mmCIF file of C-alpha atoms in Angstrom:
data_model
loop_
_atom_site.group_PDB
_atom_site.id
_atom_site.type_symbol
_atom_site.label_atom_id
_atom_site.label_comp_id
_atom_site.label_asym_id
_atom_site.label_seq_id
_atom_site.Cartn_x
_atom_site.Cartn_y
_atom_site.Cartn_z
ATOM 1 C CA UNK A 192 -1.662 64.451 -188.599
ATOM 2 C CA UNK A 193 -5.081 62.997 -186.553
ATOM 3 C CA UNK A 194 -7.124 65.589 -185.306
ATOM 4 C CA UNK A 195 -6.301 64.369 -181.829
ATOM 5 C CA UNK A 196 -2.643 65.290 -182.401
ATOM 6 C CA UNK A 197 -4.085 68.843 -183.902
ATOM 7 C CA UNK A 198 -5.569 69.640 -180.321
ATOM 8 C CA UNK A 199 -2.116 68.440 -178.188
ATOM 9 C CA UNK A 200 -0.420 70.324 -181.052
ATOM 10 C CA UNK A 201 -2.597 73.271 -180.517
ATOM 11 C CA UNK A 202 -3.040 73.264 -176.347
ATOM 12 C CA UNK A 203 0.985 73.109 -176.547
ATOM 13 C CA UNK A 204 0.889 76.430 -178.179
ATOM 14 C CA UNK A 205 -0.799 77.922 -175.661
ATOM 15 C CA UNK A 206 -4.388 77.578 -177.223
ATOM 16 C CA UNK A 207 -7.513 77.530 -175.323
ATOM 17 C CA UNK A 208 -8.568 74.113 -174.798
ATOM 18 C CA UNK A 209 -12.325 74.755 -174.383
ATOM 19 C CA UNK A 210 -12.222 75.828 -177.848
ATOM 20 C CA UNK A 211 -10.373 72.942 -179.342
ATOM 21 C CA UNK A 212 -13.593 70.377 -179.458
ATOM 22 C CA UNK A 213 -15.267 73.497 -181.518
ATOM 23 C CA UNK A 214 -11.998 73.534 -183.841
ATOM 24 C CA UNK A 215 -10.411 70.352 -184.273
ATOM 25 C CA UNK A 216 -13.417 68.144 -184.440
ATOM 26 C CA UNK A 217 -14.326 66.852 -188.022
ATOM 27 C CA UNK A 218 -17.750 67.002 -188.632
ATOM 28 C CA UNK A 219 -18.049 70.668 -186.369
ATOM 29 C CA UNK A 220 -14.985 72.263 -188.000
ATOM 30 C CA UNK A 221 -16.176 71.741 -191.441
ATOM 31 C CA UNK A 222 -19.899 72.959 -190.869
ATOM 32 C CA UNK A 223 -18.559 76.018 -189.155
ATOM 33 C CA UNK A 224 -15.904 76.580 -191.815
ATOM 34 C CA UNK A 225 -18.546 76.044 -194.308
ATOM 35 C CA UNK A 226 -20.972 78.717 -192.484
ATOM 36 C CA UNK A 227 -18.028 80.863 -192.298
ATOM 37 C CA UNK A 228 -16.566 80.670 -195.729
ATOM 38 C CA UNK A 229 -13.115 79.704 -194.823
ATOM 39 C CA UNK A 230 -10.759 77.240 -193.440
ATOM 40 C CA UNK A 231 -9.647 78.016 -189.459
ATOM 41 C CA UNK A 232 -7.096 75.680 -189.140
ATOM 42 C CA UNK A 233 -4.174 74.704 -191.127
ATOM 43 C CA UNK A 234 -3.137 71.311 -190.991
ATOM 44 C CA UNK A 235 0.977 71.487 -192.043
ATOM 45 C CA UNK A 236 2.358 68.593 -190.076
ATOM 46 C CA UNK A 237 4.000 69.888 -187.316
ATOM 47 C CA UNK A 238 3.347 73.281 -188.108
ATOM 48 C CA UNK A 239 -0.700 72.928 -187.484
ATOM 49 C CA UNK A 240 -1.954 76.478 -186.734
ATOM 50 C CA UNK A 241 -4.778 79.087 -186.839
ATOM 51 C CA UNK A 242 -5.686 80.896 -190.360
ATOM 52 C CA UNK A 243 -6.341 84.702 -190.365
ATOM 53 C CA UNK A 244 -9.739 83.835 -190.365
ATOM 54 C CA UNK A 245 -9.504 81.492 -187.266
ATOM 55 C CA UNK A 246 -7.473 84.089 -185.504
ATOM 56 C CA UNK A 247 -10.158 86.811 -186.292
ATOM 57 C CA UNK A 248 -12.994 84.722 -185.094
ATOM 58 C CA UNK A 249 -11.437 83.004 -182.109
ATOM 59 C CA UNK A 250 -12.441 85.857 -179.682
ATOM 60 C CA UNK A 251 -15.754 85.840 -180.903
ATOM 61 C CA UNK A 252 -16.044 82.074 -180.139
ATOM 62 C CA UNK A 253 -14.251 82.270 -177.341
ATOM 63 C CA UNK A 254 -16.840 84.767 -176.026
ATOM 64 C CA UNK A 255 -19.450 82.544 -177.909
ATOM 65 C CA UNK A 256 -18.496 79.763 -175.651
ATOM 66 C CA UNK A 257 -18.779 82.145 -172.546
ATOM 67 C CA UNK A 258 -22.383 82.912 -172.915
ATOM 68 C CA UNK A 259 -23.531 79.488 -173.555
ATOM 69 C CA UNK A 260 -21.705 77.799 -170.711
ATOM 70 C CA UNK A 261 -23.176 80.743 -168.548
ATOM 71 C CA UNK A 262 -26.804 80.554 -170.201
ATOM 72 C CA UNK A 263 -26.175 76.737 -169.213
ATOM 73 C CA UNK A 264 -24.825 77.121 -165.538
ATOM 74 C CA UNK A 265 -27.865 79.752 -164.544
ATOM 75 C CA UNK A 266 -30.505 76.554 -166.259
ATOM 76 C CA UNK A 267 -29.157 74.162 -164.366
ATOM 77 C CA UNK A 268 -29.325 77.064 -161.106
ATOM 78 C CA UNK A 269 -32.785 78.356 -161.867
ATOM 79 C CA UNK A 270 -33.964 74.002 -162.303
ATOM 80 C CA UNK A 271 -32.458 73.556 -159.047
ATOM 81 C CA UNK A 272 -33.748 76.733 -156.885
ATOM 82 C CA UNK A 273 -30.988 78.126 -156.193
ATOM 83 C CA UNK A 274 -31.773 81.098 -158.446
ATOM 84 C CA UNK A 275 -34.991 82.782 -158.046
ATOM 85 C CA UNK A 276 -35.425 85.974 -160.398
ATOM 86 C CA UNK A 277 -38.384 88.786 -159.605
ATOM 87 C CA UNK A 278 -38.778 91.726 -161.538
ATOM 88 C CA UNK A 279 -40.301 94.446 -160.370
ATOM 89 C CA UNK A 280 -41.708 97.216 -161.985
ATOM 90 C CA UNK A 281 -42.623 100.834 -160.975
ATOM 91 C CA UNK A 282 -44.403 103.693 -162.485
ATOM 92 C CA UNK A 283 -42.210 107.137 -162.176
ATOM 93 C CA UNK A 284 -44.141 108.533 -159.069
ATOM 94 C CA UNK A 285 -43.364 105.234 -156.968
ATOM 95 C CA UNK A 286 -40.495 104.737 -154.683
ATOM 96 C CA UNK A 287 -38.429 101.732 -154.456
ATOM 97 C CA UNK A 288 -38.879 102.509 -150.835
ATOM 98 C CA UNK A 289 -41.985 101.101 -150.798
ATOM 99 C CA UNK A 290 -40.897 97.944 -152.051
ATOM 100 C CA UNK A 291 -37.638 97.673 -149.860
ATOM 101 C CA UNK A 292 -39.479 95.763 -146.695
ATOM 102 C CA UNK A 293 -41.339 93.417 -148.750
ATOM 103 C CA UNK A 294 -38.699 92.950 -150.776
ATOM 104 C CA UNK A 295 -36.862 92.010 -147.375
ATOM 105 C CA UNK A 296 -38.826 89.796 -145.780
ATOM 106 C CA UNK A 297 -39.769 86.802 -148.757
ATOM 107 C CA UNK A 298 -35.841 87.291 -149.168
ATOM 108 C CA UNK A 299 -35.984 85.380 -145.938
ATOM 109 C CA UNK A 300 -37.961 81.943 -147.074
ATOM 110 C CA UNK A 301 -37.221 82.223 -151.045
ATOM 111 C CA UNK A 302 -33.588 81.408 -151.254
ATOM 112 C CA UNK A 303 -31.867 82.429 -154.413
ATOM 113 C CA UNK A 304 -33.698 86.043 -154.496
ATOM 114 C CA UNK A 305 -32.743 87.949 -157.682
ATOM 115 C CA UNK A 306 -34.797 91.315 -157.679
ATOM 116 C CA UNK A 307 -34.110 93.626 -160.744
ATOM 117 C CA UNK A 308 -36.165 96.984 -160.600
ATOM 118 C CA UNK A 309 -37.306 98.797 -163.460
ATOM 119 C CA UNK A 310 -38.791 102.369 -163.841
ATOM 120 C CA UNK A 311 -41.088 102.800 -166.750
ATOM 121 C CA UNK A 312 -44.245 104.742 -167.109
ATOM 122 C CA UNK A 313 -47.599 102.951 -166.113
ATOM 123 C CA UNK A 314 -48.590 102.175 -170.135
ATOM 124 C CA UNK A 315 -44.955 100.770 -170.625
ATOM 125 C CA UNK A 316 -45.253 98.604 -167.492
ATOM 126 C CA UNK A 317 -48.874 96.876 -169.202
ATOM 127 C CA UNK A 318 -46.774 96.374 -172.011
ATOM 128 C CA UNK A 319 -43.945 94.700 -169.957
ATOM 129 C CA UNK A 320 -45.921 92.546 -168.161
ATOM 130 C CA UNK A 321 -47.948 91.038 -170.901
ATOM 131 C CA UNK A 322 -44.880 90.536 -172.528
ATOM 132 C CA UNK A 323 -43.353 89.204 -169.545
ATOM 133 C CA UNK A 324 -40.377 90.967 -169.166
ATOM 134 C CA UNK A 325 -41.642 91.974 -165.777
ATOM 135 C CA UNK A 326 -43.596 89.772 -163.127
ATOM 136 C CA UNK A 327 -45.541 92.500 -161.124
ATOM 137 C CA UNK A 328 -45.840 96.551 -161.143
ATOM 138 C CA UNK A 329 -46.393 99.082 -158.914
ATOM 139 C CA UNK A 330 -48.390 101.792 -160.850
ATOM 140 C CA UNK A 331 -50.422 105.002 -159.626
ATOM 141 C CA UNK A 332 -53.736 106.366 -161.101
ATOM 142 C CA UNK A 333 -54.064 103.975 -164.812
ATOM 143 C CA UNK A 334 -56.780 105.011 -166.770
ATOM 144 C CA UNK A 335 -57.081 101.457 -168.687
ATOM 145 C CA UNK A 336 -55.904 98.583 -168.645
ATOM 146 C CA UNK A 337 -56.298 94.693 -170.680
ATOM 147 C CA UNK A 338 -58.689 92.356 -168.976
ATOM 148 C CA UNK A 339 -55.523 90.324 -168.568
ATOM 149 C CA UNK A 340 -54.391 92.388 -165.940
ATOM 150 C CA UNK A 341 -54.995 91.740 -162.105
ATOM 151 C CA UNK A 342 -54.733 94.634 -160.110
ATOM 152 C CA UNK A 343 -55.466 95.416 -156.529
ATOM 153 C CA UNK A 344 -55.328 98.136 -154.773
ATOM 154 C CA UNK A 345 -52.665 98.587 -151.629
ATOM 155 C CA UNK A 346 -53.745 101.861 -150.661
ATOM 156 C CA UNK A 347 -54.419 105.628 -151.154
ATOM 157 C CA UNK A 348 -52.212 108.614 -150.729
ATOM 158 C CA UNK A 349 -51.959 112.866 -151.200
ATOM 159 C CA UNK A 350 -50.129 114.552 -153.220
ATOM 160 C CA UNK A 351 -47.839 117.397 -151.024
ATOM 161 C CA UNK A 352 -45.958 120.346 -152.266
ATOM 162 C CA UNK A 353 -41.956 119.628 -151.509
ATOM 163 C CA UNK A 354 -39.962 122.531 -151.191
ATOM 164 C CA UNK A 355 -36.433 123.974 -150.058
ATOM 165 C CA UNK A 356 -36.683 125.312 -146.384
ATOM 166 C CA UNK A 357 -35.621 128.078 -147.410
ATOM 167 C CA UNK A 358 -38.171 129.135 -149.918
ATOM 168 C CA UNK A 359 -40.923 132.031 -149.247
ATOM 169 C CA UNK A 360 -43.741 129.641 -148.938
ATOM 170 C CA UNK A 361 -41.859 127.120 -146.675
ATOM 171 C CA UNK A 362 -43.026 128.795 -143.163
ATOM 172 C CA UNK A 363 -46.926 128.050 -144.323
ATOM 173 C CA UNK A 364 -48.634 125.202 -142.592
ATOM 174 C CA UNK A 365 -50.027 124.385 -145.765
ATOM 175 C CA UNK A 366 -50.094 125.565 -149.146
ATOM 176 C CA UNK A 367 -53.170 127.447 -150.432
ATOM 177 C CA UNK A 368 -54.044 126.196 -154.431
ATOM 178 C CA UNK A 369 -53.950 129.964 -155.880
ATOM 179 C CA UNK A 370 -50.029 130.071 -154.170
ATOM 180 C CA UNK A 371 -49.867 127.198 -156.124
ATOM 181 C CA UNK A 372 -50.998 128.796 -159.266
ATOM 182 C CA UNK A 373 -48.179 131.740 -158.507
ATOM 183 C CA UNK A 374 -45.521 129.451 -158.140
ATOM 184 C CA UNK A 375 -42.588 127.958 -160.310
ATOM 185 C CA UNK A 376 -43.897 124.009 -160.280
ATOM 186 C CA UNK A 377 -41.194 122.062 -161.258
ATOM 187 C CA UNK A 378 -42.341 119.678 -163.471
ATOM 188 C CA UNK A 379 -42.103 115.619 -164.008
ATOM 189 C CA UNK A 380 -42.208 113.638 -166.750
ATOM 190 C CA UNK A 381 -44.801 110.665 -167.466
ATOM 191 C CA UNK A 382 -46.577 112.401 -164.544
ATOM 192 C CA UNK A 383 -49.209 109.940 -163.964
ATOM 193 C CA UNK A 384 -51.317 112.724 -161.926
ATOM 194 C CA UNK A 385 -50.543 115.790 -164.484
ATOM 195 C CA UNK A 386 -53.983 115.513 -165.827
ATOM 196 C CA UNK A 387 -55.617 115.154 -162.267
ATOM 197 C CA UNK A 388 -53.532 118.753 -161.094
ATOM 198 C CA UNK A 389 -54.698 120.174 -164.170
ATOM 199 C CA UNK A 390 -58.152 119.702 -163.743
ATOM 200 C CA UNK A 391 -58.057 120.302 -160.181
ATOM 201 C CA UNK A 392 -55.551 122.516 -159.185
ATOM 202 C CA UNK A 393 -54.718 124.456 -161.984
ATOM 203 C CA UNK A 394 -58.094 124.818 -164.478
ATOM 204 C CA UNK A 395 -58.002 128.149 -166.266
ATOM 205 C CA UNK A 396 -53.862 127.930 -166.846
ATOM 206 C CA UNK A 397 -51.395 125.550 -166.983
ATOM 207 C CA UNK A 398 -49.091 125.536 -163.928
ATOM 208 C CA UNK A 399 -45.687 127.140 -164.454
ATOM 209 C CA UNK A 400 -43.459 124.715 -165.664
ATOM 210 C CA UNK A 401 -39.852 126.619 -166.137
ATOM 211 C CA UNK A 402 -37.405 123.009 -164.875
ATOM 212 C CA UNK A 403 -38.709 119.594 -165.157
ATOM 213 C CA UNK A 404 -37.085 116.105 -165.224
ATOM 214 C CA UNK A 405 -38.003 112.702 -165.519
ATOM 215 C CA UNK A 406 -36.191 112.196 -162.433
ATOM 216 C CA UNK A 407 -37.274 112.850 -158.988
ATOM 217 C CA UNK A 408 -34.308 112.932 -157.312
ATOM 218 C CA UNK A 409 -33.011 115.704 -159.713
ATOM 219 C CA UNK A 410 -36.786 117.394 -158.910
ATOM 220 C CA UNK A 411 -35.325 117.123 -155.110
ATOM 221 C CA UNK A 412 -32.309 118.666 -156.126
ATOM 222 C CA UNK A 413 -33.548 121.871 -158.282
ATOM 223 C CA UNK A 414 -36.119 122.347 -155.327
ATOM 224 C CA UNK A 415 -33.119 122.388 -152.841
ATOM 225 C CA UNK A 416 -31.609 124.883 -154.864
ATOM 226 C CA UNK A 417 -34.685 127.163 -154.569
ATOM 227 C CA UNK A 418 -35.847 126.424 -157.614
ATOM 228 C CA UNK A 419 -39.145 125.379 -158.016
ATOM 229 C CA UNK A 420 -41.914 123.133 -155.950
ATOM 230 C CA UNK A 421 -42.248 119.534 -156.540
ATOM 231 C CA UNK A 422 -45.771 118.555 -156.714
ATOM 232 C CA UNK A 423 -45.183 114.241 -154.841
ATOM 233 C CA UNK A 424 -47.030 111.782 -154.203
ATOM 234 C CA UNK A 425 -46.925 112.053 -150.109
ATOM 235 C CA UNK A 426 -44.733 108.179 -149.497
ATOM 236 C CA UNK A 427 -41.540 110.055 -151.587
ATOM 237 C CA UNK A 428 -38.843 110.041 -149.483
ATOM 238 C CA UNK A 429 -36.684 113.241 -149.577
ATOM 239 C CA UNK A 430 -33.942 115.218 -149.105
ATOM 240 C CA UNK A 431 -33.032 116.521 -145.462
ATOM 241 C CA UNK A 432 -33.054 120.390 -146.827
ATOM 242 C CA UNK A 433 -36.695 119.807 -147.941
ATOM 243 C CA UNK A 434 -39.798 120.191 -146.124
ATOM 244 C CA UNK A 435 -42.956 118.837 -146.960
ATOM 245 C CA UNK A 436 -46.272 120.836 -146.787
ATOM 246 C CA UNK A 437 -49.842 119.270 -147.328
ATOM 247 C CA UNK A 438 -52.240 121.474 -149.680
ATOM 248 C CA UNK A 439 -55.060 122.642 -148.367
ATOM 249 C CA UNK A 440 -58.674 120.644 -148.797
ATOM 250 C CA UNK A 441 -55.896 117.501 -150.101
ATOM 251 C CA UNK A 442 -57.586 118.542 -153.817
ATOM 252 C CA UNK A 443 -55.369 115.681 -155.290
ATOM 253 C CA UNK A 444 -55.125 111.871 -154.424
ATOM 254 C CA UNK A 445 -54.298 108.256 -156.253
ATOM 255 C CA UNK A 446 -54.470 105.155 -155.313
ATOM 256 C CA UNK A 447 -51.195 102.976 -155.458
ATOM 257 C CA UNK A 448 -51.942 99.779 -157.108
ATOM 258 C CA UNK A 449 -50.594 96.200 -157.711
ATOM 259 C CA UNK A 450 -50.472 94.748 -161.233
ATOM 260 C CA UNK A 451 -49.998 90.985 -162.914
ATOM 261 C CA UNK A 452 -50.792 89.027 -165.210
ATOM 262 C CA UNK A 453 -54.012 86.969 -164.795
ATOM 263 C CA UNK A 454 -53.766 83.433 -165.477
ATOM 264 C CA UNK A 455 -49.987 82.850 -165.574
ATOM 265 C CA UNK A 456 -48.354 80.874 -163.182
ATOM 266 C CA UNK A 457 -46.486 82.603 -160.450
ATOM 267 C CA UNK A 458 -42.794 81.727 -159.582
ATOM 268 C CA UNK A 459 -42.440 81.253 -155.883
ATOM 269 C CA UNK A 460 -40.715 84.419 -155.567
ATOM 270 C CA UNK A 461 -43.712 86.102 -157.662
ATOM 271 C CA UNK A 462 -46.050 84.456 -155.580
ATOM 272 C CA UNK A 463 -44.138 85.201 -152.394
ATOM 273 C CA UNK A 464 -44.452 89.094 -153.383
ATOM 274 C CA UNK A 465 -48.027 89.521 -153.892
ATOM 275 C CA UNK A 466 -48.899 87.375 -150.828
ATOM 276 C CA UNK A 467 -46.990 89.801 -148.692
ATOM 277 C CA UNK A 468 -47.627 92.796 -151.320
ATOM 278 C CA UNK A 469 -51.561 92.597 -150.436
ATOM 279 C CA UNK A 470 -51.749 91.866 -146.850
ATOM 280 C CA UNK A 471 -49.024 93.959 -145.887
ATOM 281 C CA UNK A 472 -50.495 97.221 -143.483
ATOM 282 C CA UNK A 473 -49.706 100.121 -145.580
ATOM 283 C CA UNK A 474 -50.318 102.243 -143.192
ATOM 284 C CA UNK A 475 -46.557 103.834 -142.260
ATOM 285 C CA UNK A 476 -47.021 105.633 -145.950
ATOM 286 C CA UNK A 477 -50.623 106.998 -145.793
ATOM 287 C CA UNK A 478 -49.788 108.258 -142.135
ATOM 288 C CA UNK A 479 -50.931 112.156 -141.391
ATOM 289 C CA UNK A 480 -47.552 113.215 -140.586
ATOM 290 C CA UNK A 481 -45.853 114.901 -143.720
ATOM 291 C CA UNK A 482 -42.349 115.857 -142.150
ATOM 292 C CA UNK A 483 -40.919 113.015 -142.094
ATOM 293 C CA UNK A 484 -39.331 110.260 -144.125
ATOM 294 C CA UNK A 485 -35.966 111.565 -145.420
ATOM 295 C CA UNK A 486 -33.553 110.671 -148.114
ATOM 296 C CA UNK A 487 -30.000 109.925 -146.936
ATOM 297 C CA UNK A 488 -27.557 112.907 -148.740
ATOM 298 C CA UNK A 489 -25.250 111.216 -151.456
ATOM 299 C CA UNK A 490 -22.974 111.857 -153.632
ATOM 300 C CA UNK A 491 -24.761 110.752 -156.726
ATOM 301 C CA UNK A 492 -27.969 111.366 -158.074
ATOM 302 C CA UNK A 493 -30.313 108.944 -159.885
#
């Protein structure tokens, strides 16, 4: 039997036909049976069918072939424009909030957007960007960084204490630093300002640290439960049951900066983001006001 009459034989059968140049074909057959130590296909004249070993490995080609004609399709997508990928990194104390608008607006003139957001801590974004598995970061305070990295600053911001309405402190129009000192702080993770509280706020003791998480949503919720303050960097949105109080004298501040790599060519949708990154007016999130800006309730947490 022809190998042509294998592949009618086979496609009768109910066979996937996509697969059948990657079986039935001479000179591919016999490399992959050779790689694979075994023959897929028995050839018993009108009987022609699979092996155990074809049958065990024709998922994994079948998903094989899968990938590649997807890894092909996006090529020929991302050659032609129509797929433009940005990702976006951002230290632990920054919002996605803040990168919502700009987001919005080159979505506008760079079709194809693709935006993937990633939360790391300010080291771990360096990393990511030198080895390009971001395109731009969003970090606070960084005490170094390569001379490979371009970074510019988008502007400056308090830190306020965010607490349930209902705790003791809540009816204060600001919170003193030794109430501070008294208090349950609840704490976060990769803190990028820890060291900046600690010297300023908190000098003789570390502050009392009883519930932490790396998330600040589940910061939000413990201090909704009455928990604890959340020490946040004054742009966080929030829950509705929290209030926001300055501290008094503003003892703590960082700058929120822009990061990428120096040298390397920008995508359009790269390109598109800094443009509008650095000459957007910041101004809404370094606004006086700290009572405002709220997180919509939901039913999950992040």
């Amino acid at each position: 039997m022809e190998y042509a009459d294998i592949s009618a034989d086979y496609t009768r059968r109910g066979g996937p036909t996509e697969l059948l140049p990657v079986l039935t074909q001479i000179r591919a057959r016999v490399k992959l049976e050779q790689e694979l130590g075994g023959q897929l296909i028995y050839r018993e004249r009108q009987l022609t069918h699979l092996t155990d070993l074809g049958k065990a490995v024709l998922p994994m080609l079948e998903r094989a072939l899968a990938s590649t004609e997807a890894v092909r399709r996006r090529a020929r997508e991302f050659q032609q424009k129509d797929v433009a990928p940005l990702a976006i990194g951002l230290a632990h104390s920054i919002s996605a909030s803040l990168v919502l608008e700009p987001i919005a607006e080159i979505r506008k003139f760079v079709p194809g957007l693709h935006v993937e957001l990633r939360e790391e801590p300010s080291s771990r974004l360096v990393e990511l960007l030198l080895e390009g598995e971001v395109n731009v970061a969003l970090v606070g305070d960084l005490d170094e960084k390569p001379d490979r990295i371009d970074d510019w600053a988008l502007f400056e911001e308090r830190y306020v204490a965010v607490l349930s309405a209902s705790h003791e402190l809540a009816d204060l129009p600001a919170i003193g630093v030794e109430a501070l000192r008294e208090a349950i702080i609840l704490g976060r993770a990769n803190c990028d300002v820890a060291s900046k509280f600690q010297r300023l706020c908190f000098p003789d003791a570390p502050p009392n640290h009883i519930h932490s998480s790396c998330r600040d949503l589940h910061l939000q919720h413990l201090a909704a439960a009455g928990l604890g303050i959340v020490l946040a960097p004054a742009h966080m949105p929030r829950l509705p049951s929290l209030k926001a109080l300055p501290i008094e004298g503003d003892p703590v501040w960082r700058e929120v900066r822009l990061l990428a790599v120096q040298g390397r060519r920008y995508s359009p949708a790269l390109d598109a983001f800094i443009k509008v990154a650095r000459l957007r007016d910041w101004s809404v999130h370094t606004r006086s006001s700290v009572h405002e800006c709220h997180l919509e309730p939901t039913g999950t947490s992040a």
